[in-house]
Short mmCIF file of C-alpha atoms in Angstrom, two decimals:
data_model
loop_
_atom_site.label_atom_id
_atom_site.label_comp_id
_atom_site.label_asym_id
_atom_site.label_seq_id
_atom_site.Cartn_x
_atom_site.Cartn_y
_atom_site.Cartn_z
CA MET A 28 123.25 194.13 113.15
CA ASP A 29 120.98 193.91 110.07
CA ALA A 30 120.33 190.87 107.90
CA THR A 31 122.90 191.92 105.27
CA THR A 32 125.71 192.22 107.82
CA LEU A 33 124.68 188.93 109.41
CA SER A 34 124.84 187.20 106.03
CA ALA A 35 128.28 188.71 105.31
CA ASN A 36 129.66 187.42 108.61
CA PHE A 37 128.26 183.97 107.90
CA GLU A 38 129.88 183.89 104.46
CA ALA A 39 133.22 185.05 105.91
CA ARG A 40 133.00 182.29 108.52
CA GLU A 41 132.42 179.68 105.81
CA LYS A 42 135.40 180.99 103.83
CA ALA A 43 137.70 180.74 106.87
CA ASN A 44 136.40 177.24 107.58
CA HIS A 45 137.11 176.23 103.97
CA GLU A 46 140.69 177.52 104.27
CA LEU A 47 141.16 175.60 107.52
CA ARG A 48 139.97 172.36 105.93
CA ALA A 49 142.30 172.88 102.98
CA LEU A 50 145.20 173.44 105.36
CA THR A 51 144.48 170.29 107.37
CA ASP A 52 144.10 168.26 104.16
CA GLU A 53 147.48 169.54 102.96
CA PHE A 54 149.24 168.36 106.12
CA ALA A 55 147.16 165.23 106.75
CA GLY A 56 149.40 162.51 108.21
CA LYS A 57 152.45 164.73 108.57
CA GLU A 58 153.82 167.41 110.88
CA MET A 59 152.75 170.98 110.20
CA THR A 60 155.36 173.65 109.54
CA ALA A 61 155.65 176.62 111.89
CA ASP A 62 153.96 178.89 109.33
CA ALA A 63 151.15 176.37 108.89
CA ARG A 64 150.58 176.17 112.66
CA SER A 65 150.50 179.95 112.85
CA LYS A 66 147.96 180.09 110.03
CA GLU A 67 145.91 177.35 111.69
CA GLY A 68 145.76 179.34 114.93
CA ALA A 69 144.75 182.51 113.10
CA LEU A 70 141.97 180.69 111.23
CA LEU A 71 140.65 179.13 114.44
CA ASP A 72 140.56 182.55 116.09
CA ALA A 73 138.79 184.02 113.06
CA ILE A 74 136.16 181.25 113.01
CA ALA A 75 135.50 181.71 116.73
CA ASP A 76 135.14 185.48 116.17
CA TYR A 77 132.70 184.98 113.29
CA ASP A 78 130.71 182.46 115.35
CA ALA A 79 130.31 185.08 118.09
CA ARG A 80 129.28 187.74 115.56
CA VAL A 81 126.68 185.48 113.95
CA LYS A 82 125.20 184.60 117.35
CA ARG A 83 125.09 188.26 118.39
CA GLY A 84 123.42 189.11 115.11
CA ILE A 85 120.72 186.51 115.62
CA GLU A 86 120.16 187.78 119.15
CA ALA A 87 119.83 191.33 117.84
CA VAL A 88 117.24 190.27 115.26
CA LYS A 89 115.25 188.42 117.92
CA ALA A 90 115.46 191.39 120.30
CA SER A 91 113.78 193.57 117.70
CA GLU A 92 110.64 191.44 117.91
CA SER A 93 107.86 192.15 120.35
CA VAL A 94 108.72 190.86 123.82
CA THR A 95 105.11 189.97 124.51
CA ASN A 96 104.94 188.09 121.21
CA LEU A 97 107.97 186.01 122.21
CA MET A 98 106.42 185.19 125.60
CA ALA A 99 103.17 184.21 123.95
CA GLY A 100 105.03 181.81 121.69
CA LEU A 101 107.00 180.31 124.59
CA ASN A 102 104.09 179.81 126.96
CA GLY A 103 101.28 179.19 124.50
CA THR A 104 99.27 182.11 125.89
CA GLY A 105 97.81 183.23 122.57
CA SER A 106 97.55 186.90 121.65
CA LYS A 107 99.81 189.69 122.87
CA ARG A 108 96.87 191.32 124.63
CA GLU A 109 96.08 188.10 126.52
CA THR A 110 99.71 187.78 127.66
CA GLN A 111 99.82 191.40 128.82
CA ASP A 112 96.57 190.96 130.74
CA LYS A 113 97.87 187.87 132.53
CA LEU A 114 101.16 189.56 133.44
CA ALA A 115 99.28 192.56 134.81
CA GLU A 116 96.99 190.25 136.77
CA ALA A 117 99.95 188.34 138.23
CA SER A 118 101.66 191.60 139.22
CA ALA A 119 98.53 192.81 140.97
CA GLN A 120 98.24 189.56 142.91
CA LEU A 121 101.88 189.61 143.98
CA ARG A 122 101.59 193.20 145.16
CA SER A 123 98.44 192.48 147.20
CA LEU A 124 99.33 189.23 148.97
CA GLU A 125 98.60 189.64 152.66
CA LEU A 126 100.10 188.01 155.74
CA GLY A 127 99.43 184.27 155.75
CA GLN A 128 98.25 184.17 152.15
CA VAL A 129 99.99 181.84 149.72
CA ALA A 130 99.88 181.98 145.94
CA ASP A 131 100.09 178.49 144.47
CA TYR A 132 100.65 177.63 140.86
CA ALA A 133 100.72 174.19 139.30
CA PRO A 134 101.69 173.42 135.69
CA GLU A 135 98.13 172.64 134.62
CA THR A 136 95.74 175.45 133.73
CA ARG A 137 93.97 176.86 136.80
CA ALA A 138 91.03 179.24 137.02
CA VAL A 139 91.54 182.43 139.00
CA ASP A 140 89.54 182.64 142.23
CA THR A 141 87.08 185.45 141.52
CA THR A 142 86.23 185.83 145.22
CA THR A 143 89.65 186.96 146.45
CA GLY A 144 91.68 187.04 143.25
CA LYS A 145 94.80 186.21 145.25
CA ASN A 146 95.24 182.49 145.64
CA VAL A 147 96.11 181.46 142.09
CA ILE A 148 98.72 182.97 139.79
CA PRO A 149 98.08 182.74 136.02
CA ARG A 150 99.99 180.35 133.79
CA THR A 151 102.24 183.07 132.43
CA LEU A 152 104.22 183.49 135.66
CA PHE A 153 104.86 179.78 136.16
CA GLY A 154 105.70 179.31 132.48
CA GLN A 155 108.32 182.04 132.60
CA LEU A 156 109.80 180.93 135.92
CA LEU A 157 110.03 177.30 134.82
CA ALA A 158 111.61 178.36 131.53
CA GLU A 159 114.26 180.30 133.45
CA ALA A 160 114.86 177.32 135.76
CA VAL A 161 115.14 174.85 132.87
CA ASN A 162 117.60 177.13 131.09
CA ARG A 163 119.93 176.94 134.12
CA SER A 164 119.80 173.12 134.31
CA THR A 165 121.91 171.24 131.76
CA VAL A 166 120.03 167.99 132.38
CA MET A 167 116.56 169.55 132.02
CA ARG A 168 117.57 171.76 129.10
CA ASN A 169 118.89 168.78 127.14
CA GLY A 170 115.90 166.49 127.28
CA ALA A 171 115.27 165.16 130.80
CA SER A 172 111.74 163.79 131.22
CA VAL A 173 109.79 166.07 133.57
CA PHE A 174 106.59 164.96 135.30
CA THR A 175 104.47 166.57 137.99
CA THR A 176 102.57 165.20 140.97
CA SER A 177 100.09 166.93 143.26
CA SER A 178 101.89 165.73 146.40
CA ALA A 179 105.36 164.59 147.41
CA GLU A 180 105.01 161.08 148.82
CA PRO A 181 107.77 158.67 147.63
CA ILE A 182 107.10 156.85 144.37
CA ASP A 183 108.77 153.51 143.61
CA MET A 184 110.24 153.41 140.11
CA VAL A 185 111.84 150.54 138.21
CA VAL A 186 115.44 151.28 137.24
CA MET A 187 116.79 149.25 134.32
CA THR A 188 120.34 147.93 134.79
CA GLY A 189 120.39 145.20 132.10
CA ARG A 190 118.31 144.05 129.14
CA ALA A 191 116.70 140.70 128.38
CA SER A 192 117.80 138.96 125.19
CA ALA A 193 116.15 136.64 122.67
CA SER A 194 117.78 133.60 121.09
CA ILE A 195 117.12 131.20 118.23
CA THR A 196 114.96 128.29 119.34
CA ALA A 197 114.68 125.04 117.43
CA GLU A 198 111.32 123.59 116.47
CA ASN A 199 109.62 121.88 119.43
CA ALA A 200 112.47 122.94 121.72
CA ALA A 201 111.93 124.75 124.99
CA ILE A 202 112.21 128.52 124.80
CA ASN A 203 115.08 129.88 126.86
CA GLU A 204 114.06 132.28 129.59
CA SER A 205 115.66 135.70 129.80
CA TYR A 206 114.90 138.45 132.27
CA PRO A 207 115.93 142.10 132.32
CA THR A 208 118.05 143.18 135.26
CA GLN A 209 116.27 145.83 137.26
CA VAL A 210 115.99 147.32 140.72
CA THR A 211 113.35 149.41 142.43
CA ARG A 212 114.27 152.85 143.73
CA ALA A 213 112.13 155.57 145.26
CA ILE A 214 111.85 159.12 143.98
CA GLY A 215 110.71 161.66 146.56
CA ALA A 216 111.00 165.43 146.83
CA TYR A 217 113.49 167.97 148.18
CA LYS A 218 112.54 171.55 148.93
CA TYR A 219 114.23 174.16 146.77
CA ALA A 220 113.52 177.66 148.03
CA TYR A 221 114.63 181.19 147.29
CA ALA A 222 113.76 184.54 148.88
CA SER A 223 113.87 187.82 146.97
CA VAL A 224 114.09 191.09 148.94
CA ILE A 225 112.84 194.24 147.20
CA SER A 226 111.87 197.73 148.30
CA SER A 227 108.28 198.82 148.86
CA GLU A 228 108.82 201.62 146.33
CA PHE A 229 109.62 199.05 143.65
CA ILE A 230 106.37 197.19 144.31
CA GLN A 231 104.25 200.35 144.39
CA ASP A 232 105.64 201.61 141.08
CA GLN A 233 103.09 200.31 138.58
CA ALA A 234 105.41 201.13 135.68
CA LEU A 235 107.87 198.43 136.75
CA ASP A 236 107.45 194.79 135.75
CA LEU A 237 107.26 193.03 139.11
CA VAL A 238 106.61 189.62 137.55
CA GLY A 239 109.56 189.94 135.19
CA PHE A 240 111.87 190.98 138.01
CA LEU A 241 110.86 188.16 140.35
CA VAL A 242 111.01 185.56 137.58
CA GLY A 243 114.47 186.76 136.53
CA ASP A 244 115.58 186.68 140.16
CA ALA A 245 114.06 183.44 141.45
CA GLY A 246 114.03 181.34 138.25
CA PRO A 247 117.82 181.17 137.79
CA ALA A 248 118.39 180.63 141.53
CA ILE A 249 115.99 177.68 141.79
CA GLY A 250 117.06 176.31 138.40
CA HIS A 251 120.74 176.39 139.31
CA GLY A 252 120.07 174.66 142.64
CA MET A 253 118.04 171.86 141.07
CA GLY A 254 120.23 171.63 137.97
CA THR A 255 123.44 171.13 139.92
CA HIS A 256 121.92 168.23 141.86
CA PHE A 257 120.32 166.64 138.78
CA LEU A 258 123.81 166.53 137.29
CA THR A 259 126.18 165.90 140.23
CA GLY A 260 123.93 165.17 143.24
CA THR A 261 125.13 162.47 145.63
CA GLY A 262 121.73 160.99 146.49
CA THR A 263 122.26 161.72 150.20
CA ASN A 264 119.88 164.47 151.36
CA GLN A 265 119.69 165.58 147.72
CA PRO A 266 118.72 164.05 144.36
CA LYS A 267 121.12 161.54 142.85
CA GLY A 268 122.52 163.17 139.75
CA ILE A 269 123.09 161.39 136.47
CA LEU A 270 126.87 161.69 136.88
CA ASN A 271 126.79 159.54 140.02
CA ALA A 272 124.03 157.19 138.81
CA ALA A 273 125.55 156.31 135.42
CA PRO A 274 128.13 153.48 135.33
CA ALA A 275 131.80 154.20 134.72
CA ALA A 276 133.10 153.72 131.19
CA THR A 277 135.81 151.18 130.52
CA ALA A 278 137.34 153.67 128.12
CA THR A 279 140.22 155.78 129.43
CA TYR A 280 141.34 159.30 128.56
CA LYS A 281 144.87 160.21 129.55
CA LEU A 282 146.70 163.40 128.68
CA PRO A 283 150.13 162.62 127.18
CA ASN A 284 152.90 163.18 129.71
CA GLY A 285 151.48 166.42 131.06
CA THR A 286 151.63 168.08 127.64
CA THR A 287 148.79 169.98 126.02
CA ILE A 288 146.15 168.28 123.94
CA LYS A 289 147.59 169.93 120.79
CA ASP A 290 150.51 167.52 120.98
CA THR A 291 148.33 164.53 120.09
CA ASN A 292 146.08 163.95 117.09
CA VAL A 293 143.09 162.54 118.89
CA SER A 294 142.09 161.13 122.24
CA ASP A 295 141.08 157.54 121.61
CA GLY A 296 139.27 157.51 124.94
CA LEU A 297 136.53 159.87 123.72
CA ILE A 298 136.00 157.79 120.58
CA ASP A 299 135.87 154.63 122.70
CA LEU A 300 133.35 156.34 125.00
CA PHE A 301 131.16 157.19 122.01
CA TYR A 302 131.01 153.58 120.81
CA GLU A 303 130.77 152.13 124.31
CA LEU A 304 127.23 153.49 124.61
CA PRO A 305 124.70 151.12 122.92
CA PRO A 306 123.50 152.35 119.49
CA ALA A 307 119.92 152.65 120.75
CA TYR A 308 121.02 155.46 123.07
CA ARG A 309 123.96 156.82 121.09
CA SER A 310 121.82 158.49 118.44
CA SER A 311 120.10 160.62 121.13
CA ALA A 312 123.07 161.11 123.46
CA THR A 313 124.76 164.33 124.56
CA PHE A 314 128.29 164.98 125.81
CA VAL A 315 128.38 166.91 129.11
CA THR A 316 131.71 168.46 130.15
CA SER A 317 133.30 171.31 132.07
CA ASP A 318 134.57 174.40 130.28
CA LYS A 319 138.17 173.23 130.63
CA THR A 320 137.48 169.81 129.11
CA ALA A 321 135.39 171.35 126.33
CA ALA A 322 138.36 173.57 125.44
CA LEU A 323 140.53 170.47 125.10
CA MET A 324 137.94 168.62 123.04
CA ARG A 325 137.61 171.56 120.67
CA LYS A 326 141.22 171.07 119.52
CA LEU A 327 141.00 167.35 118.77
CA LYS A 328 141.32 166.03 115.21
CA ASP A 329 140.73 162.67 113.59
CA ALA A 330 143.36 160.64 111.72
CA ASN A 331 142.82 162.80 108.63
CA GLY A 332 143.43 166.03 110.49
CA GLN A 333 139.75 167.03 110.56
CA TYR A 334 138.41 168.69 113.69
CA LEU A 335 135.92 166.55 115.60
CA TRP A 336 134.32 169.67 117.11
CA GLN A 337 131.84 171.65 115.03
CA SER A 338 130.59 175.03 116.24
CA ALA A 339 126.87 175.82 116.10
CA LEU A 340 125.87 178.51 113.62
CA THR A 341 122.51 179.46 115.10
CA GLN A 342 121.48 180.60 118.55
CA ASP A 343 119.28 177.61 119.35
CA ALA A 344 121.68 174.97 118.02
CA GLN A 345 124.49 173.34 120.01
CA ASP A 346 128.14 172.72 119.26
CA THR A 347 128.79 169.08 118.36
CA PHE A 348 131.65 166.64 118.93
CA ASN A 349 131.88 163.62 116.66
CA GLY A 350 128.37 164.49 115.49
CA ARG A 351 126.70 164.64 118.91
CA PRO A 352 125.73 167.77 120.92
CA VAL A 353 128.03 169.09 123.65
CA ALA A 354 126.62 170.72 126.80
CA VAL A 355 128.92 172.62 129.18
CA ASP A 356 128.11 172.98 132.88
CA VAL A 357 130.07 174.81 135.58
CA ALA A 358 129.20 172.06 138.07
CA MET A 359 130.83 169.38 135.95
CA PRO A 360 134.22 168.19 137.30
CA ASP A 361 137.20 168.77 135.00
CA ASN A 362 138.16 165.09 135.20
CA LYS A 363 134.81 163.70 134.01
CA VAL A 364 133.04 163.43 130.66
CA LEU A 365 129.42 162.24 130.59
CA PHE A 366 127.92 160.79 127.41
CA GLY A 367 124.32 159.70 127.58
CA ASP A 368 120.68 160.01 126.59
CA LEU A 369 119.45 162.58 129.12
CA SER A 370 115.79 161.77 128.42
CA LYS A 371 116.26 158.68 130.61
CA TYR A 372 116.69 160.96 133.63
CA LYS A 373 113.33 161.62 135.29
CA VAL A 374 112.69 164.95 137.03
CA ARG A 375 109.75 165.11 139.42
CA LEU A 376 108.15 168.42 140.35
CA ALA A 377 106.11 167.64 143.48
CA GLY A 378 103.25 169.92 144.41
CA SER A 379 102.64 173.40 143.12
CA LEU A 380 105.04 176.30 143.10
CA ARG A 381 104.45 178.35 146.28
CA VAL A 382 104.88 182.10 146.32
CA GLU A 383 104.58 183.91 149.68
CA ARG A 384 105.10 187.51 150.74
CA SER A 385 106.30 188.86 154.10
CA LEU A 386 106.06 192.50 155.22
CA ASP A 387 107.55 191.79 158.65
CA ALA A 388 110.94 190.18 157.97
CA LYS A 389 112.46 193.43 156.66
CA PHE A 390 110.05 195.87 158.32
CA LEU A 391 112.72 198.34 159.54
CA ASN A 392 114.23 198.53 156.05
CA ASP A 393 110.82 199.11 154.42
CA GLN A 394 111.44 196.05 152.27
CA VAL A 395 109.23 193.17 151.19
CA VAL A 396 110.36 189.54 151.01
CA TYR A 397 108.95 187.20 148.38
CA ARG A 398 109.83 183.55 148.76
CA PHE A 399 109.50 180.85 146.12
CA ILE A 400 109.32 177.16 147.04
CA GLN A 401 109.34 174.19 144.67
CA ARG A 402 109.78 170.56 145.73
CA ALA A 403 111.60 168.31 143.27
CA ASP A 404 113.68 165.16 142.85
CA GLY A 405 115.43 163.30 140.03
CA LEU A 406 116.34 159.71 139.12
CA LEU A 407 118.13 157.94 136.25
CA VAL A 408 115.72 155.14 135.31
CA ASP A 409 117.91 153.41 132.72
CA GLU A 410 121.54 152.94 133.69
CA LEU A 411 122.37 151.59 130.22
CA SER A 412 121.68 155.01 128.73
CA ALA A 413 124.80 156.84 129.97
CA LYS A 414 128.50 156.35 130.63
CA VAL A 415 131.03 158.43 132.58
CA LEU A 416 134.64 158.64 131.41
CA THR A 417 137.35 159.73 133.84
CA VAL A 418 140.14 161.96 132.54
CA THR A 419 143.50 161.09 134.11
CA PRO A 420 146.54 163.39 134.13
#
């Protein structure tokens, strides 16, 4: 899709959106006719179709750019030649790892060992793998604070559960004391590991991108494992996810008598949830839902018949609900809606990423096993920053 076609699709989308707004204004505060409902459905379908076309067009334009240039921009590796050299170097190291040798990579810049050339992988590999992992984690992708430590011993962290408050004090009067409510919790590390099995022919073929394959294989696997726990983890033998750490909202969301969400103008529970979060967090908060709940939210309107859901028009932007971003995660229960500032969730990456190769595990199949190990944990350090609403049938 070229720029002209992309622009035409965008203009058509805006026209359909204008017609939809005119239709909702016409029937604001009153029941729509059958023809109006049919037109409304057709316009919604058209807008969704144009949204998809615009996104595909943007992806096509990006795909026409140099892949190495995109990686250089993502990982801060400088010129295209420098990125290509580092990828080639990483591939050579991965192909030549011997029994008992481990390739470690930490987030900070590390110099390659010129004696063996095998014990450190350049920044490019870790940058790509971490980017793939972050992309699979809703919590990390939407602003969680990530920090790294060289080891994995438990670290005590202060978790805020209530704020101190100031009050007016008369002249010469004693100042009232006020203390924040807080508890101390430890953040440790859990081992997330993934093994990738590939043929010896694949490794020996210098024309194939070994780094790209392993990153695309291991990154999503590790990212999905960590991401699911950072969102819904129980805290028992796994990180405690933000969904289980955040307090329950007093707001309620109940579907009307088993009917569909179209039969009601708006769910007051979602609006109550929005305003239940303190303003200091609300301006940076994100809704996190399942696909099913997001589909229901997309059909909600305010008292004037205006849709509360707004679709994103660019690839990097997010859909919004009531002005705040919406993130959808397959691990999210259908009966829960999380609204919170995800930057208050701390993710700890403990130790370096370990990459090891085994020629023995799949010896009879002439296959090589690469395993990736990253230790990590997560903790919500401010319980005032998020609320969880429960959807009842």
